[in-house]
Coordinates of C-alpha atoms in Angstrom, one line a residue:
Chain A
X24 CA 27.2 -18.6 10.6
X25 CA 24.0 -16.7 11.7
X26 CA 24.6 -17.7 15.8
X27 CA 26.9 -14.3 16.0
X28 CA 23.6 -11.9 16.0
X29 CA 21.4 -11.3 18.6
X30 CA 17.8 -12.9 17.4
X31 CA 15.0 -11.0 18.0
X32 CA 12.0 -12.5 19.9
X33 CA 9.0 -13.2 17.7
X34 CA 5.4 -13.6 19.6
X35 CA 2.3 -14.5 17.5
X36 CA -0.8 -13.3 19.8
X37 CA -3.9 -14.9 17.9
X38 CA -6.6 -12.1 19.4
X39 CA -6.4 -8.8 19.9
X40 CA -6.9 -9.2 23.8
X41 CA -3.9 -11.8 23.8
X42 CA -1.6 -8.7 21.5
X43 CA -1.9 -6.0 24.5
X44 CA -1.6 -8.9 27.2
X45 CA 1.6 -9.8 25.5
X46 CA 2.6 -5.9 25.0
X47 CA 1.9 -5.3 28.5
X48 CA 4.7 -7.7 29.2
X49 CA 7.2 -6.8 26.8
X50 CA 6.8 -2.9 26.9
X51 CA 10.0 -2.2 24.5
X52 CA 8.0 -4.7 21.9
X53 CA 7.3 -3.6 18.2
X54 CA 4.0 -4.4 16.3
X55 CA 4.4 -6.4 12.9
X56 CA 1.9 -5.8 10.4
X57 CA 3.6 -5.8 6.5
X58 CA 6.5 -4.7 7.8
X59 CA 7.4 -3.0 4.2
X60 CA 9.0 0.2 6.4
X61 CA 11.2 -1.7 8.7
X62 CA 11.6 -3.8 5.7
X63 CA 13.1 -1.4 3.3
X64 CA 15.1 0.2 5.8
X65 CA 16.9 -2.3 6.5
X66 CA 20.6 -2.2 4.4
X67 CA 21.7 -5.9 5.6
X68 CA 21.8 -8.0 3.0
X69 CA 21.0 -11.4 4.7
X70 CA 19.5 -10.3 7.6
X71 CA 16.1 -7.9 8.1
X72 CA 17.3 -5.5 11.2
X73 CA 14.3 -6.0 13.7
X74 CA 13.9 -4.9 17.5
X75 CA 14.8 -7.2 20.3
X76 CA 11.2 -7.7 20.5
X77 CA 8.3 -8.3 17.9
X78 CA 4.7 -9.2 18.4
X79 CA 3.4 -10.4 14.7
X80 CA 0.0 -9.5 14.0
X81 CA -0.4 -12.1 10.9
X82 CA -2.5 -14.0 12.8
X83 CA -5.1 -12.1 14.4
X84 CA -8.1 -12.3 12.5
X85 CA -10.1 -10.0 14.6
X86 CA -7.6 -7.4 13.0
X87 CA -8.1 -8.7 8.6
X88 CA -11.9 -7.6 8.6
X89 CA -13.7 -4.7 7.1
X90 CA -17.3 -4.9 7.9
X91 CA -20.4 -1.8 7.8
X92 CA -21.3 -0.4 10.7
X93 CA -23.8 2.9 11.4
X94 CA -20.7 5.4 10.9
X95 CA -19.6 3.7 7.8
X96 CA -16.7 1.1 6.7
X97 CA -14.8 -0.2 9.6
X98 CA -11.6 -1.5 8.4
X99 CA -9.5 -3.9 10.5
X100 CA -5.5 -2.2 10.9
X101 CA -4.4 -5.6 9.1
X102 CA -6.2 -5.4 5.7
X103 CA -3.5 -5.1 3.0
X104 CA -3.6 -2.1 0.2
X105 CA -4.7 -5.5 -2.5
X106 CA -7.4 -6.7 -0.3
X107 CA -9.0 -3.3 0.6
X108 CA -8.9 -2.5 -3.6
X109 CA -10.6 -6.0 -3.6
X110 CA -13.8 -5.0 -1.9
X111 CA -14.4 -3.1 -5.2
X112 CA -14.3 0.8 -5.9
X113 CA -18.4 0.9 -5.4
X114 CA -18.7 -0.3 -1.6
X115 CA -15.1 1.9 -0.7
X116 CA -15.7 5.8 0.1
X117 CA -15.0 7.7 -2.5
X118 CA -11.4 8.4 -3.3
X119 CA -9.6 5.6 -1.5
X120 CA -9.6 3.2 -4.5
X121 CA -7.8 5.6 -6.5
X122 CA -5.4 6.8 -4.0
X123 CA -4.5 3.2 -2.5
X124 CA -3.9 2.3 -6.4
X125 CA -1.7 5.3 -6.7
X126 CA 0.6 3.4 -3.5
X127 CA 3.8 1.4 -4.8
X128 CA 2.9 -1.6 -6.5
X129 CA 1.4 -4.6 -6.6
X130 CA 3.4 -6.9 -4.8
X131 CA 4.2 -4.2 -2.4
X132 CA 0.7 -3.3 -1.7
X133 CA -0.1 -7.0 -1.5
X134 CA 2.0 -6.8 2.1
X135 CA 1.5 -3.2 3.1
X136 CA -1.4 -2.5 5.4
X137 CA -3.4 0.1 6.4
X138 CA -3.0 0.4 10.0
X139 CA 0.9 0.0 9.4
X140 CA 0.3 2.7 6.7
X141 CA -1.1 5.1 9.7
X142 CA 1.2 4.0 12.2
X143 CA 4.7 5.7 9.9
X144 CA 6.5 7.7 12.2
X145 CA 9.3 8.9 9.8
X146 CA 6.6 10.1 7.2
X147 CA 3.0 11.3 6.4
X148 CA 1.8 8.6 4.1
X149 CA -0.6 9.3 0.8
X150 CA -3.9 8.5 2.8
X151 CA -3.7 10.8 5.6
X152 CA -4.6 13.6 3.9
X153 CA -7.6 11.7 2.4
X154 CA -8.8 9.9 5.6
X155 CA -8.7 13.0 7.1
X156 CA -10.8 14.4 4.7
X157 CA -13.3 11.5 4.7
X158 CA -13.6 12.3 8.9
X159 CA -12.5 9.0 9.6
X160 CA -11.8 7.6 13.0
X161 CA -9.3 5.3 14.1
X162 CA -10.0 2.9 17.0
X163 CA -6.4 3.0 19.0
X164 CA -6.2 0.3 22.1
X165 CA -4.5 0.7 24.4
X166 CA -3.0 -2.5 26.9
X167 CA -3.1 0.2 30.1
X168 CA -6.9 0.9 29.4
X169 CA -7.8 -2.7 28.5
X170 CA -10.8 -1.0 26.7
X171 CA -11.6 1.5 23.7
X172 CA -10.4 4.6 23.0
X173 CA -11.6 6.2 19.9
X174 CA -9.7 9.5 18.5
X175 CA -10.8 11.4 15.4
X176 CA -7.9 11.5 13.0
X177 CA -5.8 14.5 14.1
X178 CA -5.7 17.4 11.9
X179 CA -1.6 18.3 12.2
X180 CA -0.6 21.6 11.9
X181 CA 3.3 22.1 11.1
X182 CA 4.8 21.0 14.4
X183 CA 7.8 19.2 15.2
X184 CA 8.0 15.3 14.2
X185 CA 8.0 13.9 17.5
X186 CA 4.7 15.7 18.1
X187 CA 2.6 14.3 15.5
X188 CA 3.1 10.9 16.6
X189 CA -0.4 9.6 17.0
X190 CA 0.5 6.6 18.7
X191 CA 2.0 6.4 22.5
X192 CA 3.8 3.3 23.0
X193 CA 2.2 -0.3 23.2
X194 CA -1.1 1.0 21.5
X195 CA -2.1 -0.6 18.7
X196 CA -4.5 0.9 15.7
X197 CA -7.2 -1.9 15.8
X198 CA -9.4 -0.3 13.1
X199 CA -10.2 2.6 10.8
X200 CA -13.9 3.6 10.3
X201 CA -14.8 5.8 7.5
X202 CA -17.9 7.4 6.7
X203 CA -19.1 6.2 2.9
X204 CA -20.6 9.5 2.5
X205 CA -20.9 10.2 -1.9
X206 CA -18.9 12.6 -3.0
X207 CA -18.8 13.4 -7.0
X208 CA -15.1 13.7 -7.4
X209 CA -12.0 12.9 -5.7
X210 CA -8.7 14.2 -6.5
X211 CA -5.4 12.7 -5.2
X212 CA -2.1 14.2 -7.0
X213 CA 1.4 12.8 -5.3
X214 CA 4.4 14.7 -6.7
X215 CA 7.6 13.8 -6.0
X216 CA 10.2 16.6 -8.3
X217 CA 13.4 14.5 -8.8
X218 CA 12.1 11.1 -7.0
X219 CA 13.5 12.8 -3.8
X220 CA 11.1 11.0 -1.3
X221 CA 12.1 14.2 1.2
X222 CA 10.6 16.9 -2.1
X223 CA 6.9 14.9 -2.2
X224 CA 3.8 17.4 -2.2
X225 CA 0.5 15.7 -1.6
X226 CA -2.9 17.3 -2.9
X227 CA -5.9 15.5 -2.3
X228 CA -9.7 17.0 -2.7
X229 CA -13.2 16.0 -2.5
X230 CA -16.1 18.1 -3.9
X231 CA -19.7 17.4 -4.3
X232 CA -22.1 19.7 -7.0
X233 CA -25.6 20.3 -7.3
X234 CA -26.9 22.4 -10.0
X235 CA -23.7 23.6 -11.3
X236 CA -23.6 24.8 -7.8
X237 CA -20.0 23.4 -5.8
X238 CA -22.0 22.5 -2.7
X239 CA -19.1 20.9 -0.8
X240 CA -15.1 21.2 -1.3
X241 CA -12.6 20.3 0.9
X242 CA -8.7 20.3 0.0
X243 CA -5.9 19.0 2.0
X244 CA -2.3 19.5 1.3
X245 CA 0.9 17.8 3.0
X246 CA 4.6 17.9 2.3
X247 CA 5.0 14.1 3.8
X248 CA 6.5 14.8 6.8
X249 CA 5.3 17.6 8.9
X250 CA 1.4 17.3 8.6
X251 CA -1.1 17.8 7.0
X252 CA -2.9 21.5 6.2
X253 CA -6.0 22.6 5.7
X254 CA -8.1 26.0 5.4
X255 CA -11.5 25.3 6.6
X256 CA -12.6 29.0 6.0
X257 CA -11.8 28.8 2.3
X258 CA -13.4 25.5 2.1
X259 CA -16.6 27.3 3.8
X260 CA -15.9 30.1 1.5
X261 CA -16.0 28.0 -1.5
X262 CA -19.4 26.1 -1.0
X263 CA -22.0 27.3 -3.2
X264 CA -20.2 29.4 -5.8
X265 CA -21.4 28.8 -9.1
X266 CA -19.1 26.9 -11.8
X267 CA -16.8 28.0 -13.4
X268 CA -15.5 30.0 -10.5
X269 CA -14.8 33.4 -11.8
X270 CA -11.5 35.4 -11.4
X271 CA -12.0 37.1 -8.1
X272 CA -12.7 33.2 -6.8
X273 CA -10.1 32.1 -8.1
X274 CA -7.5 34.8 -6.8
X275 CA -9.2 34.6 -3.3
X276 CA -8.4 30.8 -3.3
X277 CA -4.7 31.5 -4.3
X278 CA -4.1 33.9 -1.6
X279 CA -5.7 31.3 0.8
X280 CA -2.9 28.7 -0.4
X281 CA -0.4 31.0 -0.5
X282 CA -0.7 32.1 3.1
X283 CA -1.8 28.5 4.5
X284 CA 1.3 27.1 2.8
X285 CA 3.6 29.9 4.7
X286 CA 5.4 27.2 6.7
X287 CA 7.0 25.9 3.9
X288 CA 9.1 29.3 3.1
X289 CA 11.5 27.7 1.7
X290 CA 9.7 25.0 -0.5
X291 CA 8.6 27.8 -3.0
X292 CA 8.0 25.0 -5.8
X293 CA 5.9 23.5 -3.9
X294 CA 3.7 26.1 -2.9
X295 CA 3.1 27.3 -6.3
X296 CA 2.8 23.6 -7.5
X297 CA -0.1 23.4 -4.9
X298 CA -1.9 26.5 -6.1
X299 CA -1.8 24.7 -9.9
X300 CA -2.6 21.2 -7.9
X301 CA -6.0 23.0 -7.2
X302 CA -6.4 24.7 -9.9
X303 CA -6.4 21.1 -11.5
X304 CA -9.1 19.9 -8.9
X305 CA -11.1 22.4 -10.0
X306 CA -10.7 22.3 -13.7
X307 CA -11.8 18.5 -13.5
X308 CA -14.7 19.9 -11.6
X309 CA -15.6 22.1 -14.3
X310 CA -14.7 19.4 -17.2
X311 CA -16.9 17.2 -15.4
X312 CA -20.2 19.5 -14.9
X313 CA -22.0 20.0 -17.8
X314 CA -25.3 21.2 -18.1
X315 CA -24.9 21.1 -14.0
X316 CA -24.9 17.4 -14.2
X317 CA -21.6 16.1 -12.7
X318 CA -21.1 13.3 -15.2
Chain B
X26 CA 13.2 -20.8 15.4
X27 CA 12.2 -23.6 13.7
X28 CA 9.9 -22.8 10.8
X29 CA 7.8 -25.2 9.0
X30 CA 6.0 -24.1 5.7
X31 CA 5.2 -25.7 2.1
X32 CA 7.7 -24.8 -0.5
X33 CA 6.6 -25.8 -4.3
X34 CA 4.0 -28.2 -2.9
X35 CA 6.1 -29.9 -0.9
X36 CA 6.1 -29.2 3.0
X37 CA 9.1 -28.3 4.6
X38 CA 10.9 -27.3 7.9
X39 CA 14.6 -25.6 9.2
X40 CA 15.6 -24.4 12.1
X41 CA 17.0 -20.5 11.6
X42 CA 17.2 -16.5 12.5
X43 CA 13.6 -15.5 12.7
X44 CA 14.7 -12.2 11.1
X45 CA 16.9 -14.0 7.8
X46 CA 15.3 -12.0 4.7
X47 CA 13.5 -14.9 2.9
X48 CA 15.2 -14.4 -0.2
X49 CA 18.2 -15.9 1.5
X50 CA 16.7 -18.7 3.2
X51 CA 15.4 -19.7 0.1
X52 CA 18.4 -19.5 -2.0
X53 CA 21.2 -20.8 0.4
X54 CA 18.8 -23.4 2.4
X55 CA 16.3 -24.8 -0.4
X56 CA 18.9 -23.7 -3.3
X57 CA 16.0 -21.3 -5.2
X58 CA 18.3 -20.2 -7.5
X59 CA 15.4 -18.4 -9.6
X60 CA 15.3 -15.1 -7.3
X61 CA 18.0 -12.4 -7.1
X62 CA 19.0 -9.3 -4.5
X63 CA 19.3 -6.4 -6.4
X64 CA 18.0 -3.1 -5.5
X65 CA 18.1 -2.4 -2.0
X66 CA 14.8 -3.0 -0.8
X67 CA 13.9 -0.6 -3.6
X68 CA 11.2 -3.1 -5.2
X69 CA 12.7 -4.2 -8.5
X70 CA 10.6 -7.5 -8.3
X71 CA 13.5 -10.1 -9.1
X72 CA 12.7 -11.4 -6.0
X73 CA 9.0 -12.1 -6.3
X74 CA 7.4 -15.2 -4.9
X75 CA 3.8 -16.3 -4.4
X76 CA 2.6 -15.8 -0.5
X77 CA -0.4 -17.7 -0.3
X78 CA -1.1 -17.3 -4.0
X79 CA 0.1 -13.5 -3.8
X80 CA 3.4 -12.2 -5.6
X81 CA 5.8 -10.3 -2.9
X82 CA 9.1 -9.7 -2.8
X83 CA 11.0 -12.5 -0.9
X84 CA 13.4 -9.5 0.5
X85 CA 11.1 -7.6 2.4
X86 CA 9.7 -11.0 4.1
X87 CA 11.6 -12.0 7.3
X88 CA 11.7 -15.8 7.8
X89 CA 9.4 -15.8 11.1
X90 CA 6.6 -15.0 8.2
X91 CA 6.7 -17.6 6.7
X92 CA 5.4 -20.1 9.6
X93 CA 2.6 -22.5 8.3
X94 CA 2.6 -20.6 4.8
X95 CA 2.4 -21.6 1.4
X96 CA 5.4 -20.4 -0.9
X97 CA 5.8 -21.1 -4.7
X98 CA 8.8 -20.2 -6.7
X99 CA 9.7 -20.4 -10.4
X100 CA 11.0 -23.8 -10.0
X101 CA 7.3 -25.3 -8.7
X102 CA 5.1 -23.3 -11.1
X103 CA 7.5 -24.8 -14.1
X104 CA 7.3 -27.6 -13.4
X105 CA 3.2 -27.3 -13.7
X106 CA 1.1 -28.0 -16.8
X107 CA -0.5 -24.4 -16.7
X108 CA 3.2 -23.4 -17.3
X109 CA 3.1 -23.7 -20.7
X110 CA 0.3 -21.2 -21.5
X111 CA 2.7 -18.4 -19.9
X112 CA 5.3 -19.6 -22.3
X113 CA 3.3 -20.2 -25.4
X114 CA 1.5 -16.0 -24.4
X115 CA 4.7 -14.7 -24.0
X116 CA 5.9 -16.4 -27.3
X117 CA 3.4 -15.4 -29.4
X118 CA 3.5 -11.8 -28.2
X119 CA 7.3 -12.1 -29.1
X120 CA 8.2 -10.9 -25.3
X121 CA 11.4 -12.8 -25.6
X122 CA 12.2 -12.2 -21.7
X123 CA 15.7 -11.5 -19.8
X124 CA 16.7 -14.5 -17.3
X125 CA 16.4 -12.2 -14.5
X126 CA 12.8 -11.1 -14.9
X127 CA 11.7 -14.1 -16.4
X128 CA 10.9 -15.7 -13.2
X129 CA 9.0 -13.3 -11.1
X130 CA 7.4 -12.2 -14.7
X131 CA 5.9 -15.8 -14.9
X132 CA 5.2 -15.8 -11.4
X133 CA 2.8 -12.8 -11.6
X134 CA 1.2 -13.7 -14.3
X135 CA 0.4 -17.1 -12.8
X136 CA -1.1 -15.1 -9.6
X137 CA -3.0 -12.7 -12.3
X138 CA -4.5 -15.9 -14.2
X139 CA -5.4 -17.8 -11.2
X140 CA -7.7 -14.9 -9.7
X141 CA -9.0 -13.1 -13.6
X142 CA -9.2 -15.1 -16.0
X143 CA -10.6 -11.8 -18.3
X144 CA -8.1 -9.3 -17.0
X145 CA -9.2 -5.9 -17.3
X146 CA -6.4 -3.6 -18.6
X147 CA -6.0 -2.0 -15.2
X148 CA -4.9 -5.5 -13.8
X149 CA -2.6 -6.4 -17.0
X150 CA -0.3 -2.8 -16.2
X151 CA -0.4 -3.2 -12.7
X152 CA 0.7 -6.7 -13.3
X153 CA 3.6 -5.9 -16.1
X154 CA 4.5 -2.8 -13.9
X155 CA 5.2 -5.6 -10.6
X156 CA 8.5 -6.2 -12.5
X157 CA 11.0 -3.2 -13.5
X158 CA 13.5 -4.3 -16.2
X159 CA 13.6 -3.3 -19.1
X160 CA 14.3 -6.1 -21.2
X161 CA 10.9 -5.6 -22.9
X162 CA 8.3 -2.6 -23.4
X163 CA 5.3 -2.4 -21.0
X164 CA 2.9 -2.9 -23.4
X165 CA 4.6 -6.1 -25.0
X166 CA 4.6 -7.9 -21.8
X167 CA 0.8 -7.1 -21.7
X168 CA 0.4 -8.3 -24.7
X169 CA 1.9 -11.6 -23.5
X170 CA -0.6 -11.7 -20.5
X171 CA -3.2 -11.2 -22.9
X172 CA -2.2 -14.0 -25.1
X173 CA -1.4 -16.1 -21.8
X174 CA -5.1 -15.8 -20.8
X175 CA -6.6 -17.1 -23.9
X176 CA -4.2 -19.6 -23.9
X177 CA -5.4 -20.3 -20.0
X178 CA -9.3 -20.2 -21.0
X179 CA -8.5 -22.3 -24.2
X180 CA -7.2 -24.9 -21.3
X181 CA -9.9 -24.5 -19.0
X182 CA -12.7 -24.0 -21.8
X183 CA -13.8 -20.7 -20.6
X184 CA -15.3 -18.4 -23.3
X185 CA -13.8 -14.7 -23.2
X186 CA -16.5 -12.6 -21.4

């Protein structure tokens, strides 16, 4: 019964060196990692639509480590969403505990994996906004190079979908190094008005206070599918004002959302939900900082 | 392709479409009969089976995966001793399940038991939340989790920390 379709080729590369070999070969191949996006796209009911040509990276261990390193966490492109929370919220940077537990569910995070996570090209996923913010690095390969390329995550501004691809063909995301800097609080707020996956707004915010002083915000906002902004100015403007932030602060940071959000003319909802989304982030500053102790 | 893997303890092998959604292997090749299509890919958890000790959803898994793997369904973990403190939790916590849920429900509590046996609240919703229907409340099936791992600890004399 299944002889009528075509059957994809399946290659299971055991090293990393063996993957770009084998994608050097097969150029029209397609990396498997969870696979949960091809997955779930996928309307057959017997039959998972795959390309002609798949290289599984299941069994490349090289790829399922996280280890420390002088820059911070390196995280292998294989680790899955359960066995990153694993590690334990203490030895994770700040914020990605919370925002990988805010990512589908269990079983589905037991199968989704980080470097599949960065490689979406339909959709900006929940931790690129916070990766981003962290100043992590991801270490791309490439099989034409046979060596290292390192690329700082790329801050996207609105740009067309096919530009913010940050893979070329055949290169593979071998791992993601984040700095474990401490930050006080992280904030990660995913809204989605009406469950319409194509409506989703995406705040996320780190800040760091000394002395009732705010001595480092950053904010990040996305609408999931054509990048990722942020207003470095108002995030150097914002650094050492004194909490609470009084009303001029506070109408300054508006007006900095308002105009940085401009792309999105015709998403009004969301760029007023994004001015309360940081308002938020800075009320659980305030609710946390008492006395000037960030509790 | 021919794919060899354990199923329920036992290990198997059959020759078939590397890209066949597991859910149907399972049920027309090893007649499985305890996991159901239902959503679309949408992750309704009726379809749940333990990967290596780790609930997924036997949709979103083409067969090629499963090469050298170890799979348990409803039918292997019933047939267990252990089984019975999942039934005798649920029972107590009067979680009288639906036979759709009731499988992958057992099967991610088995998965939840076998890595914590003092599951922290966190791990209880994000268990009871694996599964959507609606057959019971949220907090009645954690109640049943509770109840299943004192019944689990009772078995393996472990005090409650």
């Amino acid at each position: 019964m299944y002889q009528k379709y075509n059957s994809p080729r399946v290659f299971f590369p055991r090293t990393i060196s063996e993957t770009l070999e084998m994608v050097e070969r097969e150029s029209n191949a397609v990396f498997w990692a969870g696979g949960t996006e091809l997955s779930c796209r996928s309307m057959r009911k017997d039959l998972i639509d795959l390309p002609k040509t798949v290289i599984s990276l299941c069994l490349v261990e090289e790829l399922a480590r996280a280890s420390r390193s002088e820059y911070g966490l390196d995280i292998g492109a294989m680790m899955t969403f359960e066995r990153l929370l694993r590690i334990g919220k203490s030895t994770l940077p700040t914020g990605l505990h919370e925002t990988i537990n805010s990512i589908g569910n269990l079983p589905l995070r037991n199968r989704a994996t980080i470097g599949g996570h960065l490689a979406l090209q339909t959709r900006i996923g929940d931790l690129h906004p916070l990766l981003e913010l962290l100043d992590a690095k991801i270490e791309i390969r490439s099989p034409s190079r046979g060596g290292r390329k390192r690329s700082q995550i790329k801050k996207i501004p609105i740009m067309l979908l096919e530009e913010k691809n940050l893979l070329n063909s055949g290169e593979l995301i071998s791992k993601i190094s984040i700095p474990t800097d401490n930050w006080d609080i992280a904030f990660h707020r995913r809204i989605l008005p009406g469950n319409d996956e194509n409506k989703v707004l995406i705040f996320t915010a780190l800040a760091s206070v000394e002395g009732g002083v705010l001595s480092e915000c950053r904010m990040a906002f996305s609408d999931g599918c054509t990048g990722i902004l942020r207003d470095r100015e108002i995030e150097a403007h914002m650094t050492g004002q004194k909490l609470p932030l009084g009303y001029r602060e506070l109408k300054i940071l508006d007006e900095a959302i308002i105009e940085l959000t401009a792309p999105w003319k015709t998403r009004s909802y969301d760029r007023k939900t994004s001015m309360a989304c940081a308002r938020d982030f800075l009320k659980r500053i305030e609710d946390n900082n008492i006395n000037g102790m960030i509790l | 392709m021919k794919i060899s893997f354990v199923l329920n303890g036992e290990p198997v092998e059959i020759d078939t479409m590397p890209h066949r959604r597991t859910l149907d292997l399972l049920r027309e090749s090893f007649q499985i009969r305890s996991i159901y299509y239902r959503c679309n890919n949408r992750g309704c958890g009726l379809c749940l089976i333990l990967l290596d000790g780790n609930p997924m959803h036997s949709c979103l898994i083409p067969a090629f995966e499963l090469r050298l793997r170890d799979i348990w369904t409803m039918e292997g973990i019933s047939a267990r001793k252990e089984f019975e403190d999942l039934v005798a939790g649920f029972e107590l916590a009067n979680a009288k399940l639906c036979s759709f849920c009731a499988p992958s429900r057992a099967l991610v509590a088995e998965a939840l038991l076998k890595s914590a046996l003092n599951p922290d609240m966190k791990q209880l919703r994000f268990t009871a939340e694996a599964v959507k229907c609606s057959c019971n409340s949220t907090l009645r099936i954690i109640d049943g989790l509770e109840k299943a791992a004192e019944f689990r600890r009772e078995r393996l004399r472990v005090s409650k920390v």
